[in-house]
Short mmCIF file of C-alpha atoms in Angstrom, two decimals:
data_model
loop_
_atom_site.label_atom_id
_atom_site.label_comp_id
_atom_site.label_asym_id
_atom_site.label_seq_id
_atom_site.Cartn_x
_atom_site.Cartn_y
_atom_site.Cartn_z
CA UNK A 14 154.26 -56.32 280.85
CA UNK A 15 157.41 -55.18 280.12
CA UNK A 16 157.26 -53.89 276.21
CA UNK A 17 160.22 -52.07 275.29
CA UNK A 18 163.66 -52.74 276.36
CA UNK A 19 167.25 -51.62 274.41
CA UNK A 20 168.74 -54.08 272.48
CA UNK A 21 171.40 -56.11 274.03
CA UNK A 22 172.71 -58.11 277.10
CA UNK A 23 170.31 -58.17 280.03
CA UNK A 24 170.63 -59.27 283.22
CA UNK A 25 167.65 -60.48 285.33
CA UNK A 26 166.91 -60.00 289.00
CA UNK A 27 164.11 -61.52 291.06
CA UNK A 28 162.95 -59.67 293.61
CA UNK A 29 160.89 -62.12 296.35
CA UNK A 30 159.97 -61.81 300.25
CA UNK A 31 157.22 -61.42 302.53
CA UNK A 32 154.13 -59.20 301.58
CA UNK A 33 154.15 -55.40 302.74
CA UNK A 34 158.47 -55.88 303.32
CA UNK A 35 159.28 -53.04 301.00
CA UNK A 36 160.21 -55.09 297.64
CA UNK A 37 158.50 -52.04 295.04
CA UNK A 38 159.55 -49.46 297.46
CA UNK A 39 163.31 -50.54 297.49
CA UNK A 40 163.41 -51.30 293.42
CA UNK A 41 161.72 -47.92 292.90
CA UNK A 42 163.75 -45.98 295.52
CA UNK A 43 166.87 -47.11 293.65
CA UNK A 44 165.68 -46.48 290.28
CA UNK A 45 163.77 -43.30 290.65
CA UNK A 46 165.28 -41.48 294.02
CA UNK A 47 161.84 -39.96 294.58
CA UNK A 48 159.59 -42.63 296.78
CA UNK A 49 156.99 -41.21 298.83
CA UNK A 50 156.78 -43.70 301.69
CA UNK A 51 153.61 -42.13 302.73
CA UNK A 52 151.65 -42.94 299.63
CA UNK A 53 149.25 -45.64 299.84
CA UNK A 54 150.75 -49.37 299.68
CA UNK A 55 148.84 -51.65 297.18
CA UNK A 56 150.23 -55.29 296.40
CA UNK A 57 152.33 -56.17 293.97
CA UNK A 58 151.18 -58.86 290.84
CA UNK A 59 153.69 -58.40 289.21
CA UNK A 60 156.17 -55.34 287.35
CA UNK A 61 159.04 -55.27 285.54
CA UNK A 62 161.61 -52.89 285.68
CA UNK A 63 164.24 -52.20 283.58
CA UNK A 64 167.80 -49.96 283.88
CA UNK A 65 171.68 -49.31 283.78
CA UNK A 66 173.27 -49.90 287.30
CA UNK A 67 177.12 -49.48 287.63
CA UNK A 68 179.39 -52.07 288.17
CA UNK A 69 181.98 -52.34 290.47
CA UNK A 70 184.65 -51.79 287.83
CA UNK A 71 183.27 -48.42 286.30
CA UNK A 72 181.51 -49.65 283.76
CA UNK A 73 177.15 -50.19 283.56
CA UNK A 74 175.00 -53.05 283.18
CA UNK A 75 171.54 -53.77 282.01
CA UNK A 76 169.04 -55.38 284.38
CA UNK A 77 165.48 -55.95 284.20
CA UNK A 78 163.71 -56.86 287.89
CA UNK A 79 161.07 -58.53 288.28
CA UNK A 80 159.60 -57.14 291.66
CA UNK A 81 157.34 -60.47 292.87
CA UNK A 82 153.97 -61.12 294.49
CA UNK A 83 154.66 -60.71 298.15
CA UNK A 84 154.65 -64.34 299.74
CA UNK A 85 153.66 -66.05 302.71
CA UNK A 86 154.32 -69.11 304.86
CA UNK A 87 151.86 -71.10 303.12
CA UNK A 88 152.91 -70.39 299.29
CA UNK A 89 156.55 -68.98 298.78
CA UNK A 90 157.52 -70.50 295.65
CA UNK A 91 158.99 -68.20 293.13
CA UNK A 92 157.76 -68.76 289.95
CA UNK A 93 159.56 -70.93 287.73
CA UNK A 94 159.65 -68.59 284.76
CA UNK A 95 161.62 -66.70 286.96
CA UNK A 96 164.44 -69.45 287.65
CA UNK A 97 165.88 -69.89 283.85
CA UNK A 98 167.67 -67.60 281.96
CA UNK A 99 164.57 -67.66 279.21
CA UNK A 100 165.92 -66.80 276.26
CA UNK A 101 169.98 -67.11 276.56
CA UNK A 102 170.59 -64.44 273.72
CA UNK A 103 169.60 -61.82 275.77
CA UNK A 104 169.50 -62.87 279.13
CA UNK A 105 173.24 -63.33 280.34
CA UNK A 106 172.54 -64.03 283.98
CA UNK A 107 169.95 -64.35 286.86
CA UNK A 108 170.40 -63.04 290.51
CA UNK A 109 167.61 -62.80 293.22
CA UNK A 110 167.14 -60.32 296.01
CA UNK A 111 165.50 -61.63 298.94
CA UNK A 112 163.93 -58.68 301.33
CA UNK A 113 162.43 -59.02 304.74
CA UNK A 114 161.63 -56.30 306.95
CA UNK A 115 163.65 -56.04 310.12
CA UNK A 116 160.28 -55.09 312.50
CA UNK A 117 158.62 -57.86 310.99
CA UNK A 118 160.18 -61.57 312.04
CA UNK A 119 157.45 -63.84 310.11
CA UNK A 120 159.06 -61.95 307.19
CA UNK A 121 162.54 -63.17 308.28
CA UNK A 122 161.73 -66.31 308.94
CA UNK A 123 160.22 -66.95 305.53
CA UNK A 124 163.73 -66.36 304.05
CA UNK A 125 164.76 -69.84 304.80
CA UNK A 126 161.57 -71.08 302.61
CA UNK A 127 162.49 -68.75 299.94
CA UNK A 128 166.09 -69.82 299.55
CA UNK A 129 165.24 -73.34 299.72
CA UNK A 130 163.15 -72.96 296.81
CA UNK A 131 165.48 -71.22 294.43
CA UNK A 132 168.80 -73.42 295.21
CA UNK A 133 166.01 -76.55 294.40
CA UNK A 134 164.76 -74.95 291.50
CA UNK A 135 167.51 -72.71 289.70
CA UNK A 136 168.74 -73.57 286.32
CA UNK A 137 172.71 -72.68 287.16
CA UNK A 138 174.94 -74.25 290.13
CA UNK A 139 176.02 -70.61 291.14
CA UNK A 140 173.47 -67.93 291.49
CA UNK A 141 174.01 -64.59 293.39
CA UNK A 142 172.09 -64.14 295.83
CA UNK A 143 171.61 -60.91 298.36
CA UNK A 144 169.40 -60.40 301.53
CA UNK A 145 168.32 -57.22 302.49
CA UNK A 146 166.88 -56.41 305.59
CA UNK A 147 164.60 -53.36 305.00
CA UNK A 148 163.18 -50.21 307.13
CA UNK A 149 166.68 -49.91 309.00
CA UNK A 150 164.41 -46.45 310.05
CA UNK A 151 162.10 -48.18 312.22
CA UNK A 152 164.67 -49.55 314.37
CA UNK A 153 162.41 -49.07 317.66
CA UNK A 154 159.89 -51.92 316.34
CA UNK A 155 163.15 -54.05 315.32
CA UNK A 156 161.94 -57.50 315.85
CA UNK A 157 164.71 -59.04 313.55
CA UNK A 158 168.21 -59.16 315.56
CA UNK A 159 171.48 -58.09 313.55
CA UNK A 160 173.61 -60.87 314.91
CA UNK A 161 170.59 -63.16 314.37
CA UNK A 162 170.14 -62.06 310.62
CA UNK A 163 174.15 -62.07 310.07
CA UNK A 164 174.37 -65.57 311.15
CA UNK A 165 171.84 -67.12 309.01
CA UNK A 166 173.49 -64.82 305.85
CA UNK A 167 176.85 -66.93 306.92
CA UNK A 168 175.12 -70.14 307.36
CA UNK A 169 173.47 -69.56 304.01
CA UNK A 170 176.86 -67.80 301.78
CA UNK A 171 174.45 -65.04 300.96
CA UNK A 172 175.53 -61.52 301.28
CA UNK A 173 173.16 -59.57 303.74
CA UNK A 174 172.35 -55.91 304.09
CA UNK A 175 170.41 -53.76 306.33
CA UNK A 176 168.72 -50.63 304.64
CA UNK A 177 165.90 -48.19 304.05
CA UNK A 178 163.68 -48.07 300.98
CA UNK A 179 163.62 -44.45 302.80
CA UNK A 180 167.62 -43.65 302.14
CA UNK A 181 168.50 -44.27 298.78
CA UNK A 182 172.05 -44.39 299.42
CA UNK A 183 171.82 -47.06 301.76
CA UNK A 184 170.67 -48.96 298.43
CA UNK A 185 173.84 -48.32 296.00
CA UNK A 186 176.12 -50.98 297.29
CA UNK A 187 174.12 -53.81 297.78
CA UNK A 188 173.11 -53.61 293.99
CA UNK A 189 176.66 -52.36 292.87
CA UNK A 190 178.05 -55.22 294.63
CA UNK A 191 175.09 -57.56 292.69
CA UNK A 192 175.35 -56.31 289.32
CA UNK A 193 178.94 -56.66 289.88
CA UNK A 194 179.08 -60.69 290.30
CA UNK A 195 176.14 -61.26 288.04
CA UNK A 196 178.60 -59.16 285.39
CA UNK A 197 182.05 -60.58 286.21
CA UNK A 198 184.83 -59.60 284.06
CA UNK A 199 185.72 -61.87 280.78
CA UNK A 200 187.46 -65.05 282.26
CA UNK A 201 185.83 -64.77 285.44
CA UNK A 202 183.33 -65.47 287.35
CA UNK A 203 181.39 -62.82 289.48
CA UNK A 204 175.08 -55.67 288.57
CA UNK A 205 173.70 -51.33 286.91
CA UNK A 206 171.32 -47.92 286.87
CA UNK A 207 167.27 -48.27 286.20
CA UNK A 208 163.86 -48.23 284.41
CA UNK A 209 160.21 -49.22 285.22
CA UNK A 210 157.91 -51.61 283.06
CA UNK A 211 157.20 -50.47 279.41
CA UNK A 212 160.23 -47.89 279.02
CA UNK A 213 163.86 -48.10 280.19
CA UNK A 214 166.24 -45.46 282.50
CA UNK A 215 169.24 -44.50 283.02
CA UNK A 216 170.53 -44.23 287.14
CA UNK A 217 173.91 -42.64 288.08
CA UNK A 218 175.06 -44.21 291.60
CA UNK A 219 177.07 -41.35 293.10
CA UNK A 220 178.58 -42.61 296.18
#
């Protein structure tokens, strides 16, 4: 439960996909720069995070993500808590991230489900959405083809990226680039650096 957060505009990210993809890994790779993918994996319930990630124009943004329950084929609905802005005097704006894990193809396959869920269920016409295609490192098991996952990222408008929760770096644009069109500038429409549940962070994305 998240218990303490600065006062102000938030942003808030949902963070769904397949169990054992990478979701915690990934939010806490970005946020801390520190993971130890060889510490034990236990599932998620649910954890809030909360931090300052940059925007694409220099400036930062709050964000609180809410890393999800891993799913499966048989019950993928995000929780509709997660699909309103809640209370509209903080909460500015609502994006999802959508992870799957490139040697795992059940977990790509369940992206379809996923999406089909949140463009049924979400509260706005126009929600920013990215994909990102996790444990680019283990690209001897790939089971997930790039061309395959690029096409269905076209098909769908979403904006898809291949990464590590290994390699932080390969995490700063995808979340620049979110924070960015969940944060567009006055006038127009259009992400920020991090914190874990029950305290809030600061993270500098040096490119």
């Amino acid at each position: 439960m998240l218990r303490s957060v600065p006062p102000g505009k938030t942003s808030k990210v949902i963070v769904c996909g397949y169990e054992g993809c990478g979701k915690t890994s990934i939010i806490e790779q970005l946020i801390y720069g520190n993971l130890h993918l060889e510490k034990p994996i236990h599932p998620t319930i649910e954890d809030v995070y909360c931090a300052i990630i940059d925007n694409d124009r220099g400036g930062k943004e709050k964000i609180c993500f809410y890393d999800t329950a891993g799913m499966k084929p048989s019950h993928c609905e995000v929780p509709r808590a997660y699909l309103t802005a809640a209370d509209v005097s903080i909460i500015v704006s609502v994006g999802f991230v959508l992870v799957y894990a490139i040697n795992n193809k059940e977990s790509f396959k369940l992206l379809d489900q996923i999406k089909k869920d949140i463009v049924r269920n979400k509260e706005k016409k126009d929600v920013p959405i990215i994909v990102l295609g996790n444990k680019v490192d283990k690209q001897k098991d790939r089971q997930v083809e790039v061309d395959k996952a690029k096409n269905w990222a076209l098909r769908e408008k979403v904006k898809l990226y291949e990464v590590s929760a290994a390699e932080r770096r390969s995490l700063l644009d995808p979340f620049i680039f979110l924070t960015s069109k969940m944060n567009p500038p006055p006038g127009k429409s259009g992400f920020p650096q991090l914190g874990r549940k029950g305290r809030s962070s600061s993270v500098t994305m040096e490119l």
